[in-house]
Every structure is written in structure tokens, then in C-alpha cells.
mmCIF file of N, CA and C in Angstrom:
data_model
loop_
_atom_site.group_PDB
_atom_site.id
_atom_site.type_symbol
_atom_site.label_atom_id
_atom_site.label_comp_id
_atom_site.label_asym_id
_atom_site.label_seq_id
_atom_site.Cartn_x
_atom_site.Cartn_y
_atom_site.Cartn_z
ATOM 1 N N MET X 1 147.010 181.376 106.535
ATOM 2 C CA MET X 1 146.916 180.132 107.237
ATOM 3 C C MET X 1 145.568 180.409 107.975
ATOM 4 N N THR X 2 145.094 179.238 108.303
ATOM 5 C CA THR X 2 143.881 178.839 109.261
ATOM 6 C C THR X 2 144.419 178.746 110.611
ATOM 7 N N SER X 3 143.455 179.580 111.558
ATOM 8 C CA SER X 3 143.873 179.649 112.924
ATOM 9 C C SER X 3 143.076 178.391 113.442
ATOM 10 N N LEU X 4 143.619 177.899 114.707
ATOM 11 C CA LEU X 4 143.405 176.818 115.313
ATOM 12 C C LEU X 4 141.887 176.935 115.739
ATOM 13 N N ALA X 5 141.358 177.947 115.903
ATOM 14 C CA ALA X 5 140.048 178.002 116.389
ATOM 15 C C ALA X 5 138.818 178.081 115.351
ATOM 16 N N THR X 6 139.365 177.996 114.134
ATOM 17 C CA THR X 6 138.084 177.738 113.116
ATOM 18 C C THR X 6 137.634 176.530 112.997
ATOM 19 N N SER X 7 136.515 176.636 112.010
ATOM 20 C CA SER X 7 135.603 175.427 111.934
ATOM 21 C C SER X 7 136.348 174.262 110.927
ATOM 22 N N SER X 8 137.419 174.863 110.032
ATOM 23 C CA SER X 8 138.259 173.901 109.431
ATOM 24 C C SER X 8 138.923 173.026 109.974
ATOM 25 N N TRP X 9 139.112 173.045 111.314
ATOM 26 C CA TRP X 9 139.890 172.022 112.141
ATOM 27 C C TRP X 9 138.945 170.571 111.947
ATOM 28 N N SER X 10 139.538 169.551 111.697
ATOM 29 C CA SER X 10 139.102 168.311 111.802
ATOM 30 C C SER X 10 139.121 167.758 113.202
ATOM 31 N N ARG X 11 138.026 167.119 113.758
ATOM 32 C CA ARG X 11 137.855 166.706 115.252
ATOM 33 C C ARG X 11 137.341 165.360 115.179
ATOM 34 N N PRO X 12 138.118 164.146 114.662
ATOM 35 C CA PRO X 12 137.597 162.815 114.915
ATOM 36 C C PRO X 12 137.537 162.423 116.428
ATOM 37 N N ALA X 13 136.577 161.980 117.076
ATOM 38 C CA ALA X 13 136.558 161.428 118.398
ATOM 39 C C ALA X 13 137.801 160.533 118.815
ATOM 40 N N GLN X 14 138.577 160.652 119.729
ATOM 41 C CA GLN X 14 139.682 159.668 119.832
ATOM 42 C C GLN X 14 139.920 159.622 121.434
ATOM 43 N N LYS X 15 140.013 158.409 121.996
ATOM 44 C CA LYS X 15 140.199 158.193 123.313
ATOM 45 C C LYS X 15 141.998 158.632 123.525
ATOM 46 N N ILE X 16 142.012 159.458 124.732
ATOM 47 C CA ILE X 16 143.198 159.802 125.194
ATOM 48 C C ILE X 16 143.481 159.409 126.743
ATOM 49 N N TRP X 17 144.651 159.568 127.125
ATOM 50 C CA TRP X 17 145.044 159.266 128.469
ATOM 51 C C TRP X 17 144.233 160.118 129.535
ATOM 52 N N ALA X 18 143.715 159.403 130.545
ATOM 53 C CA ALA X 18 143.103 160.256 131.641
ATOM 54 C C ALA X 18 143.356 159.623 132.980
ATOM 55 N N PRO X 19 143.297 160.097 133.869
ATOM 56 C CA PRO X 19 143.530 159.459 135.272
ATOM 57 C C PRO X 19 142.812 158.174 135.151
ATOM 58 N N PRO X 20 143.402 157.058 136.299
ATOM 59 C CA PRO X 20 142.580 155.772 135.969
ATOM 60 C C PRO X 20 141.201 155.757 136.564
ATOM 61 N N SER X 21 140.830 156.952 137.019
ATOM 62 C CA SER X 21 139.424 157.008 137.616
ATOM 63 C C SER X 21 138.471 157.152 136.383
ATOM 64 N N ARG X 22 138.860 157.669 135.369
ATOM 65 C CA ARG X 22 137.888 158.076 134.309
ATOM 66 C C ARG X 22 138.662 157.787 133.119
ATOM 67 N N THR X 23 137.978 158.051 132.023
ATOM 68 C CA THR X 23 138.293 157.884 130.656
ATOM 69 C C THR X 23 137.535 158.903 130.071
ATOM 70 N N VAL X 24 138.228 159.826 129.115
ATOM 71 C CA VAL X 24 137.811 161.025 128.390
ATOM 72 C C VAL X 24 137.713 160.953 127.074
ATOM 73 N N GLU X 25 136.751 161.035 126.553
ATOM 74 C CA GLU X 25 136.453 161.218 125.184
ATOM 75 C C GLU X 25 136.717 162.886 124.576
ATOM 76 N N ARG X 26 138.014 162.841 123.874
ATOM 77 C CA ARG X 26 138.200 164.389 123.467
ATOM 78 C C ARG X 26 138.531 164.171 121.998
ATOM 79 N N PRO X 27 138.018 165.043 121.332
ATOM 80 C CA PRO X 27 138.565 165.371 120.043
ATOM 81 C C PRO X 27 140.068 165.607 119.542
ATOM 82 N N ALA X 28 140.570 164.819 118.654
ATOM 83 C CA ALA X 28 141.952 164.939 118.299
ATOM 84 C C ALA X 28 142.151 165.944 117.356
ATOM 85 N N LEU X 29 142.956 167.119 117.492
ATOM 86 C CA LEU X 29 143.061 168.176 116.455
ATOM 87 C C LEU X 29 143.802 167.887 115.277
ATOM 88 N N SER X 30 143.680 167.983 114.285
ATOM 89 C CA SER X 30 144.391 167.962 112.969
ATOM 90 C C SER X 30 144.538 169.323 112.287
ATOM 91 N N LEU X 31 145.823 169.253 111.485
ATOM 92 C CA LEU X 31 145.849 170.369 110.754
ATOM 93 C C LEU X 31 144.776 170.453 109.475
ATOM 94 N N PRO X 32 144.322 171.662 109.211
ATOM 95 C CA PRO X 32 143.535 171.744 108.119
ATOM 96 C C PRO X 32 144.133 171.128 106.673
ATOM 97 N N THR X 33 143.334 170.340 105.892
ATOM 98 C CA THR X 33 143.626 169.965 104.815
ATOM 99 C C THR X 33 144.509 170.736 103.955
ATOM 100 N N GLY X 34 145.785 170.202 103.637
ATOM 101 C CA GLY X 34 146.546 170.956 102.756
ATOM 102 C C GLY X 34 147.616 171.894 103.583
ATOM 103 N N ASP X 35 147.366 172.191 104.499
ATOM 104 C CA ASP X 35 148.539 172.831 105.474
ATOM 105 C C ASP X 35 149.646 171.802 106.189
ATOM 106 N N LEU X 36 150.755 172.600 106.080
ATOM 107 C CA LEU X 36 151.886 171.614 106.386
ATOM 108 C C LEU X 36 152.270 172.353 107.807
ATOM 109 N N LEU X 37 152.323 173.685 108.049
ATOM 110 C CA LEU X 37 152.532 174.103 109.302
ATOM 111 C C LEU X 37 151.574 175.204 109.621
ATOM 112 N N LEU X 38 151.559 175.350 111.089
ATOM 113 C CA LEU X 38 150.543 176.407 111.536
ATOM 114 C C LEU X 38 151.269 176.817 112.832
ATOM 115 N N ALA X 39 151.120 178.075 112.910
ATOM 116 C CA ALA X 39 151.885 178.692 114.174
ATOM 117 C C ALA X 39 150.665 179.466 114.874
ATOM 118 N N ARG X 40 150.683 179.374 116.251
ATOM 119 C CA ARG X 40 149.641 180.086 117.037
ATOM 120 C C ARG X 40 150.440 180.495 118.418
ATOM 121 N N THR X 41 150.134 181.657 118.879
ATOM 122 C CA THR X 41 150.510 182.088 120.117
ATOM 123 C C THR X 41 149.397 182.503 120.968
ATOM 124 N N ARG X 42 149.532 181.984 122.383
ATOM 125 C CA ARG X 42 148.349 182.110 123.263
ATOM 126 C C ARG X 42 148.888 182.257 124.498
ATOM 127 N N THR X 43 148.017 182.913 125.459
ATOM 128 C CA THR X 43 148.253 182.964 126.982
ATOM 129 C C THR X 43 147.420 182.158 127.443
ATOM 130 N N VAL X 44 147.786 181.247 128.457
ATOM 131 C CA VAL X 44 146.861 180.164 129.156
ATOM 132 C C VAL X 44 146.849 180.423 130.649
ATOM 133 N N HIS X 45 145.821 180.833 131.341
ATOM 134 C CA HIS X 45 145.437 181.115 132.711
ATOM 135 C C HIS X 45 145.222 180.032 133.662
ATOM 136 N N ARG X 46 144.761 178.950 132.876
ATOM 137 C CA ARG X 46 144.197 177.841 133.879
ATOM 138 C C ARG X 46 144.738 176.238 133.182
ATOM 139 N N PRO X 47 144.598 175.258 134.097
ATOM 140 C CA PRO X 47 145.095 174.135 133.660
ATOM 141 C C PRO X 47 144.499 173.533 132.365
ATOM 142 N N VAL X 48 144.974 172.858 131.591
ATOM 143 C CA VAL X 48 144.726 172.206 130.334
ATOM 144 C C VAL X 48 144.872 170.696 130.517
ATOM 145 N N GLU X 49 143.795 170.103 130.399
ATOM 146 C CA GLU X 49 144.029 168.632 130.445
ATOM 147 C C GLU X 49 144.675 168.043 129.228
ATOM 148 N N PRO X 50 145.291 166.873 129.483
ATOM 149 C CA PRO X 50 145.891 166.286 128.201
ATOM 150 C C PRO X 50 145.134 166.175 127.002
ATOM 151 N N VAL X 51 145.784 166.473 125.916
ATOM 152 C CA VAL X 51 145.005 166.367 124.490
ATOM 153 C C VAL X 51 146.154 165.970 123.605
ATOM 154 N N ALA X 52 145.697 164.899 122.725
ATOM 155 C CA ALA X 52 146.590 164.308 121.633
ATOM 156 C C ALA X 52 146.342 165.240 120.310
ATOM 157 N N TYR X 53 147.474 165.291 119.601
ATOM 158 C CA TYR X 53 147.179 165.950 118.208
ATOM 159 C C TYR X 53 148.042 165.110 117.495
ATOM 160 N N ASP X 54 147.358 164.981 116.060
ATOM 161 C CA ASP X 54 147.882 164.081 115.077
ATOM 162 C C ASP X 54 148.954 164.695 114.143
ATOM 163 N N CYS X 55 149.606 165.698 114.828
ATOM 164 C CA CYS X 55 150.899 166.270 114.099
ATOM 165 C C CYS X 55 151.622 166.493 115.228
ATOM 166 N N VAL X 56 152.967 166.845 114.615
ATOM 167 C CA VAL X 56 154.033 167.102 115.580
ATOM 168 C C VAL X 56 153.938 168.576 116.200
ATOM 169 N N LYS X 57 154.192 168.553 117.478
ATOM 170 C CA LYS X 57 153.977 170.071 118.153
ATOM 171 C C LYS X 57 155.376 170.482 118.558
ATOM 172 N N ILE X 58 155.612 171.878 118.354
ATOM 173 C CA ILE X 58 156.722 172.406 118.737
ATOM 174 C C ILE X 58 156.324 173.670 119.622
ATOM 175 N N ILE X 59 156.634 173.528 121.083
ATOM 176 C CA ILE X 59 155.995 174.703 121.881
ATOM 177 C C ILE X 59 157.348 175.403 122.341
ATOM 178 N N VAL X 60 157.144 176.775 122.085
ATOM 179 C CA VAL X 60 158.294 177.856 122.746
ATOM 180 C C VAL X 60 157.680 178.576 123.833
ATOM 181 N N VAL X 61 157.990 178.508 124.943
ATOM 182 C CA VAL X 61 157.757 179.243 126.141
ATOM 183 C C VAL X 61 158.248 180.549 125.961
ATOM 184 N N ARG X 62 157.297 181.510 126.224
ATOM 185 C CA ARG X 62 157.643 183.072 126.084
ATOM 186 C C ARG X 62 157.569 183.808 127.180
ATOM 187 N N ASP X 63 156.884 183.446 128.121
ATOM 188 C CA ASP X 63 156.435 184.098 129.309
ATOM 189 C C ASP X 63 155.962 183.248 130.398
ATOM 190 N N TRP X 64 156.657 183.436 131.763
ATOM 191 C CA TRP X 64 156.391 182.578 132.965
ATOM 192 C C TRP X 64 156.565 181.050 132.654
ATOM 193 N N SER X 65 156.005 180.379 133.565
ATOM 194 C CA SER X 65 156.254 178.815 133.485
ATOM 195 C C SER X 65 155.116 178.102 133.692
ATOM 196 N N THR X 66 155.429 176.644 133.533
ATOM 197 C CA THR X 66 154.063 175.886 133.788
ATOM 198 C C THR X 66 154.899 174.551 134.050
ATOM 199 N N VAL X 67 153.817 173.571 134.414
ATOM 200 C CA VAL X 67 154.481 172.175 134.407
ATOM 201 C C VAL X 67 153.666 171.441 133.337
ATOM 202 N N LEU X 68 154.344 170.785 132.312
ATOM 203 C CA LEU X 68 153.802 169.794 131.364
ATOM 204 C C LEU X 68 153.550 168.480 131.947
ATOM 205 N N PHE X 69 152.571 167.968 131.695
ATOM 206 C CA PHE X 69 152.339 166.631 132.014
ATOM 207 C C PHE X 69 151.761 165.574 130.897
ATOM 208 N N SER X 70 152.148 164.434 130.846
ATOM 209 C CA SER X 70 151.738 163.553 129.987
ATOM 210 C C SER X 70 151.577 162.207 130.759
ATOM 211 N N LYS X 71 151.214 161.179 129.910
ATOM 212 C CA LYS X 71 151.027 159.872 130.618
ATOM 213 C C LYS X 71 152.361 159.339 131.211
ATOM 214 N N PHE X 72 153.334 159.827 130.936
ATOM 215 C CA PHE X 72 154.506 159.101 131.175
ATOM 216 C C PHE X 72 155.395 159.964 132.388
ATOM 217 N N GLU X 73 155.104 161.374 132.425
ATOM 218 C CA GLU X 73 155.985 162.013 133.350
ATOM 219 C C GLU X 73 155.363 163.658 133.563
ATOM 220 N N GLN X 74 156.173 164.215 134.516
ATOM 221 C CA GLN X 74 155.639 165.507 134.548
ATOM 222 C C GLN X 74 156.929 166.491 134.452
ATOM 223 N N LYS X 75 157.154 167.564 133.801
ATOM 224 C CA LYS X 75 158.450 168.292 133.474
ATOM 225 C C LYS X 75 158.002 169.950 133.638
ATOM 226 N N PRO X 76 158.777 170.509 134.474
ATOM 227 C CA PRO X 76 158.581 171.978 134.674
ATOM 228 C C PRO X 76 159.259 172.679 133.243
ATOM 229 N N VAL X 77 158.614 173.578 132.933
ATOM 230 C CA VAL X 77 159.220 174.419 131.772
ATOM 231 C C VAL X 77 159.208 175.892 132.091
ATOM 232 N N ASN X 78 160.293 176.485 131.500
ATOM 233 C CA ASN X 78 160.471 177.942 131.888
ATOM 234 C C ASN X 78 160.568 178.730 130.483
ATOM 235 N N VAL X 79 160.665 180.248 130.756
ATOM 236 C CA VAL X 79 160.777 181.121 129.650
ATOM 237 C C VAL X 79 161.895 180.478 128.691
ATOM 238 N N GLY X 80 162.009 180.579 127.419
ATOM 239 C CA GLY X 80 163.025 180.180 126.581
ATOM 240 C C GLY X 80 163.200 178.672 126.285
ATOM 241 N N ASP X 81 162.392 177.799 127.129
ATOM 242 C CA ASP X 81 162.388 176.263 126.763
ATOM 243 C C ASP X 81 161.548 176.116 125.434
ATOM 244 N N VAL X 82 162.180 175.027 124.799
ATOM 245 C CA VAL X 82 161.297 174.574 123.501
ATOM 246 C C VAL X 82 160.944 173.129 123.889
ATOM 247 N N VAL X 83 159.819 172.754 123.643
ATOM 248 C CA VAL X 83 159.329 171.436 123.862
ATOM 249 C C VAL X 83 158.883 170.815 122.555
ATOM 250 N N LEU X 84 159.232 169.730 122.390
ATOM 251 C CA LEU X 84 159.007 168.797 121.101
ATOM 252 C C LEU X 84 158.060 167.559 121.379
ATOM 253 N N LEU X 85 156.616 167.771 120.931
ATOM 254 C CA LEU X 85 155.912 166.465 121.103
ATOM 255 C C LEU X 85 155.692 165.797 119.955
ATOM 256 N N GLY X 86 155.788 164.642 119.875
ATOM 257 C CA GLY X 86 155.482 163.575 118.765
ATOM 258 C C GLY X 86 154.064 163.579 118.502
ATOM 259 N N ALA X 87 153.587 163.163 117.327
ATOM 260 C CA ALA X 87 152.201 162.980 116.854
ATOM 261 C C ALA X 87 151.693 162.266 117.970
ATOM 262 N N ASN X 88 150.424 162.289 118.249
ATOM 263 C CA ASN X 88 149.487 161.384 119.255
ATOM 264 C C ASN X 88 150.115 161.230 120.410
ATOM 265 N N THR X 89 150.714 162.331 121.029
ATOM 266 C CA THR X 89 151.250 162.212 122.327
ATOM 267 C C THR X 89 150.497 163.393 123.246
ATOM 268 N N PRO X 90 149.785 162.565 124.142
ATOM 269 C CA PRO X 90 148.709 163.291 124.867
ATOM 270 C C PRO X 90 149.759 164.419 125.872
ATOM 271 N N CYS X 91 149.330 165.504 125.906
ATOM 272 C CA CYS X 91 150.217 166.575 126.878
ATOM 273 C C CYS X 91 149.208 167.610 127.348
ATOM 274 N N GLY X 92 149.413 167.764 128.765
ATOM 275 C CA GLY X 92 148.478 168.999 129.361
ATOM 276 C C GLY X 92 149.357 169.787 130.133
ATOM 277 N N SER X 93 148.685 170.849 130.575
ATOM 278 C CA SER X 93 149.759 171.928 131.546
ATOM 279 C C SER X 93 148.942 172.407 132.588
ATOM 280 N N GLU X 94 149.672 172.813 133.454
ATOM 281 C CA GLU X 94 149.327 173.628 134.751
ATOM 282 C C GLU X 94 149.956 174.860 134.884
ATOM 283 N N PRO X 95 149.502 175.704 134.448
ATOM 284 C CA PRO X 95 150.526 177.069 134.516
ATOM 285 C C PRO X 95 150.551 177.605 135.795
ATOM 286 N N GLU X 96 151.679 178.107 136.254
ATOM 287 C CA GLU X 96 152.152 178.742 137.466
ATOM 288 C C GLU X 96 151.586 180.231 137.273
ATOM 289 N N GLY X 97 150.381 180.662 137.618
ATOM 290 C CA GLY X 97 149.766 181.987 137.096
ATOM 291 C C GLY X 97 149.205 181.891 135.849
ATOM 292 N N HIS X 98 150.106 182.037 134.826
ATOM 293 C CA HIS X 98 149.827 182.052 133.378
ATOM 294 C C HIS X 98 151.120 181.774 132.498
ATOM 295 N N ILE X 99 150.819 181.444 131.596
ATOM 296 C CA ILE X 99 152.106 181.283 130.510
ATOM 297 C C ILE X 99 151.557 181.725 129.160
ATOM 298 N N THR X 100 152.797 182.328 128.431
ATOM 299 C CA THR X 100 152.440 182.570 126.941
ATOM 300 C C THR X 100 153.289 181.579 126.130
ATOM 301 N N VAL X 101 152.701 180.890 125.243
ATOM 302 C CA VAL X 101 153.599 179.931 124.370
ATOM 303 C C VAL X 101 153.253 180.169 122.930
ATOM 304 N N THR X 102 154.233 180.094 122.131
ATOM 305 C CA THR X 102 154.061 179.890 120.693
ATOM 306 C C THR X 102 154.044 178.386 120.281
ATOM 307 N N THR X 103 153.072 177.936 119.614
ATOM 308 C CA THR X 103 152.933 176.384 119.318
ATOM 309 C C THR X 103 153.106 176.476 117.889
ATOM 310 N N ILE X 104 154.061 175.615 117.284
ATOM 311 C CA ILE X 104 154.082 175.388 115.743
ATOM 312 C C ILE X 104 153.587 173.928 115.761
ATOM 313 N N PHE X 105 152.482 173.721 114.813
ATOM 314 C CA PHE X 105 152.188 172.617 114.470
ATOM 315 C C PHE X 105 152.570 172.104 113.175
ATOM 316 N N ALA X 106 153.046 171.015 113.128
ATOM 317 C CA ALA X 106 153.772 170.481 111.627
ATOM 318 C C ALA X 106 153.017 169.082 111.466
ATOM 319 N N ASP X 107 152.856 169.055 110.155
ATOM 320 C CA ASP X 107 152.442 167.855 109.382
ATOM 321 C C ASP X 107 153.403 166.644 109.558
ATOM 322 N N THR X 108 153.078 165.567 110.015
ATOM 323 C CA THR X 108 154.191 164.441 110.340
ATOM 324 C C THR X 108 154.896 164.083 109.352
ATOM 325 N N ASP X 109 154.240 163.869 107.963
ATOM 326 C CA ASP X 109 154.878 163.692 106.889
ATOM 327 C C ASP X 109 155.785 164.703 106.229
ATOM 328 N N TYR X 110 155.442 165.915 106.491
ATOM 329 C CA TYR X 110 156.154 166.980 106.118
ATOM 330 C C TYR X 110 157.495 166.986 107.214
ATOM 331 N N VAL X 111 157.359 166.513 108.533
ATOM 332 C CA VAL X 111 158.741 166.527 109.234
ATOM 333 C C VAL X 111 159.480 165.526 108.717
ATOM 334 N N LEU X 112 158.672 164.311 108.404
ATOM 335 C CA LEU X 112 159.821 163.102 108.057
ATOM 336 C C LEU X 112 160.421 163.439 106.796
ATOM 337 N N ASP X 113 159.891 164.152 105.983
ATOM 338 C CA ASP X 113 160.317 164.720 104.527
ATOM 339 C C ASP X 113 161.966 165.482 104.985
ATOM 340 N N GLN X 114 161.580 166.307 106.024
ATOM 341 C CA GLN X 114 162.634 167.317 106.460
ATOM 342 C C GLN X 114 163.874 166.503 107.113
ATOM 343 N N VAL X 115 163.479 165.486 107.643
ATOM 344 C CA VAL X 115 164.492 164.826 108.450
ATOM 345 C C VAL X 115 165.152 163.961 107.358
ATOM 346 N N PHE X 116 164.420 163.497 106.488
ATOM 347 C CA PHE X 116 165.172 162.716 105.382
ATOM 348 C C PHE X 116 166.191 163.599 104.560
ATOM 349 N N TRP X 117 165.831 164.865 103.979
ATOM 350 C CA TRP X 117 166.623 165.771 103.326
ATOM 351 C C TRP X 117 167.920 166.202 104.405
ATOM 352 N N GLN X 118 167.673 166.313 105.681
ATOM 353 C CA GLN X 118 168.669 166.563 106.502
ATOM 354 C C GLN X 118 169.708 165.521 106.922
ATOM 355 N N TYR X 119 169.412 164.007 106.850
ATOM 356 C CA TYR X 119 170.013 163.106 106.977
ATOM 357 C C TYR X 119 170.197 162.144 105.812
ATOM 358 N N VAL X 120 170.346 162.715 104.521
ATOM 359 C CA VAL X 120 170.101 162.085 103.254
ATOM 360 C C VAL X 120 171.378 161.189 103.150
ATOM 361 N N GLY X 121 172.281 161.547 103.801
ATOM 362 C CA GLY X 121 173.554 160.343 103.761
ATOM 363 C C GLY X 121 173.483 159.330 104.891
ATOM 364 N N CYS X 122 172.527 159.135 105.696
ATOM 365 C CA CYS X 122 172.501 158.270 106.560
ATOM 366 C C CYS X 122 171.257 157.230 106.399
ATOM 367 N N VAL X 123 170.406 157.501 105.457
ATOM 368 C CA VAL X 123 169.223 156.831 105.171
ATOM 369 C C VAL X 123 169.018 156.512 103.698
ATOM 370 N N ARG X 124 168.491 155.314 103.331
ATOM 371 C CA ARG X 124 168.474 155.180 101.714
ATOM 372 C C ARG X 124 167.301 155.761 101.164
ATOM 373 N N ASP X 125 166.076 155.765 101.807
ATOM 374 C CA ASP X 125 165.086 156.315 101.204
ATOM 375 C C ASP X 125 164.183 156.773 102.253
ATOM 376 N N ARG X 126 162.976 157.589 101.687
ATOM 377 C CA ARG X 126 162.117 158.158 102.654
ATOM 378 C C ARG X 126 161.539 157.153 103.587
ATOM 379 N N PHE X 127 161.154 156.062 102.978
ATOM 380 C CA PHE X 127 160.462 155.032 103.791
ATOM 381 C C PHE X 127 161.408 154.570 105.048
ATOM 382 N N GLU X 128 162.667 154.729 105.143
ATOM 383 C CA GLU X 128 163.501 154.389 106.216
ATOM 384 C C GLU X 128 163.606 155.241 107.241
ATOM 385 N N VAL X 129 163.271 156.399 107.034
ATOM 386 C CA VAL X 129 163.169 157.800 107.852
ATOM 387 C C VAL X 129 162.373 157.383 109.079
ATOM 388 N N GLN X 130 161.133 156.931 108.997
ATOM 389 C CA GLN X 130 160.562 156.612 110.267
ATOM 390 C C GLN X 130 161.280 155.877 111.294
ATOM 391 N N GLY X 131 161.894 154.885 110.992
ATOM 392 C CA GLY X 131 162.763 153.919 111.753
ATOM 393 C C GLY X 131 163.988 154.611 112.143
ATOM 394 N N PHE X 132 164.456 155.527 111.486
ATOM 395 C CA PHE X 132 165.701 156.142 111.861
ATOM 396 C C PHE X 132 165.275 157.388 113.061
ATOM 397 N N VAL X 133 164.124 158.129 112.752
ATOM 398 C CA VAL X 133 163.695 158.909 113.848
ATOM 399 C C VAL X 133 163.228 158.109 115.121
ATOM 400 N N ALA X 134 162.769 157.121 115.114
ATOM 401 C CA ALA X 134 162.269 156.245 115.963
ATOM 402 C C ALA X 134 163.537 155.796 116.774
ATOM 403 N N THR X 135 164.648 155.805 116.293
ATOM 404 C CA THR X 135 165.841 155.302 116.880
ATOM 405 C C THR X 135 166.737 156.594 117.507
ATOM 406 N N ILE X 136 166.299 157.715 116.972
ATOM 407 C CA ILE X 136 167.030 159.104 117.642
ATOM 408 C C ILE X 136 166.037 159.200 118.869
ATOM 409 N N TYR X 137 164.587 159.118 118.739
ATOM 410 C CA TYR X 137 163.970 159.614 119.958
ATOM 411 C C TYR X 137 163.210 158.242 120.254
ATOM 412 N N THR X 138 163.796 157.524 121.190
ATOM 413 C CA THR X 138 163.439 156.183 121.479
ATOM 414 C C THR X 138 162.485 156.302 122.727
ATOM 415 N N GLU X 139 162.356 157.437 123.484
ATOM 416 C CA GLU X 139 161.446 157.383 124.494
ATOM 417 C C GLU X 139 160.123 158.268 124.338
ATOM 418 N N ALA X 140 158.983 157.725 124.565
ATOM 419 C CA ALA X 140 157.785 158.814 124.606
ATOM 420 C C ALA X 140 157.847 159.327 125.784
ATOM 421 N N ALA X 141 158.334 160.701 125.775
ATOM 422 C CA ALA X 141 158.653 161.697 126.748
ATOM 423 C C ALA X 141 158.367 163.014 126.451
ATOM 424 N N LEU X 142 158.353 163.892 127.474
ATOM 425 C CA LEU X 142 158.511 165.261 127.246
ATOM 426 C C LEU X 142 159.823 165.590 126.966
ATOM 427 N N CYS X 143 160.231 166.380 125.931
ATOM 428 C CA CYS X 143 161.726 166.631 125.788
ATOM 429 C C CYS X 143 161.503 168.173 125.755
ATOM 430 N N SER X 144 162.415 168.804 126.205
ATOM 431 C CA SER X 144 162.801 170.243 126.334
ATOM 432 C C SER X 144 164.141 170.671 126.385
#
């Protein structure tokens, strides 16, 4: 699998949320072509500005704590918490000292296929899954 820091990542320019005083042009990160899942562990020592990804992110907090912030809210997370971020959800963090996290990046279509097979008795076809997921996760918020 390819690491997040390699040049195979696609970085199209995309406007993301920023404080009202400024708008920031940041690249949106994408999974390398053909990859469905990518996992990465890292330790962060300083604040990270909100960045949007075009894939689903699952973040497992392994050491210390931080405050995650998005356009909608701020939420403290601690060791053992798992955070689910939908595609194109800007999210940043402000660690309390430092934080070690393992992040799983999952292709959105792959996640929708998995939900389809998990709930095959509740949905008629794969195209109905997106509405089904939107019903389950109605709020654009940080979930932990």
C-alpha cells in the first residue's frame, strides 16, 4: 500500500472552511488510484488546520488527547476514542501536548458497498444505500 506522504496522492485544489476572516486554498487529499483502504499511524505535536478528504476517515486515538474542530463544532477526544468523518468533512485538531492516532482512509464507494451488504435486508439495491446512510447519519458532525 502507498503511504500518505508519497507523490501518488492526487491533490486537486479545493476551498475548505476557514475562520470568517480568511479563506484558505488547500489541496483535498485522495486515495491513490485503485486503493480502497489506507492506514497510517502518526504522532502530532502542533495544531492542524481543517482539511477535507474525499474519502471516509476513521481515526483511532492511541495516545494522549486532542480537541477536534470542524465547521460545526469542537469535540475533545481521548485515548480509546474512535472518530468517524464522512467524505469532504473538514476537520482539524489541537493536541494537548501531543497525540498519536491511527487513521484509516476508506474509499467512499467501498464503504457504501459494505453498508449495502451489511443491510441487504433493508435496502433494495446499491443505489438506495446512499439515502439509507444519510438517514442513519443525519447530522454533519464529529462522531466519536
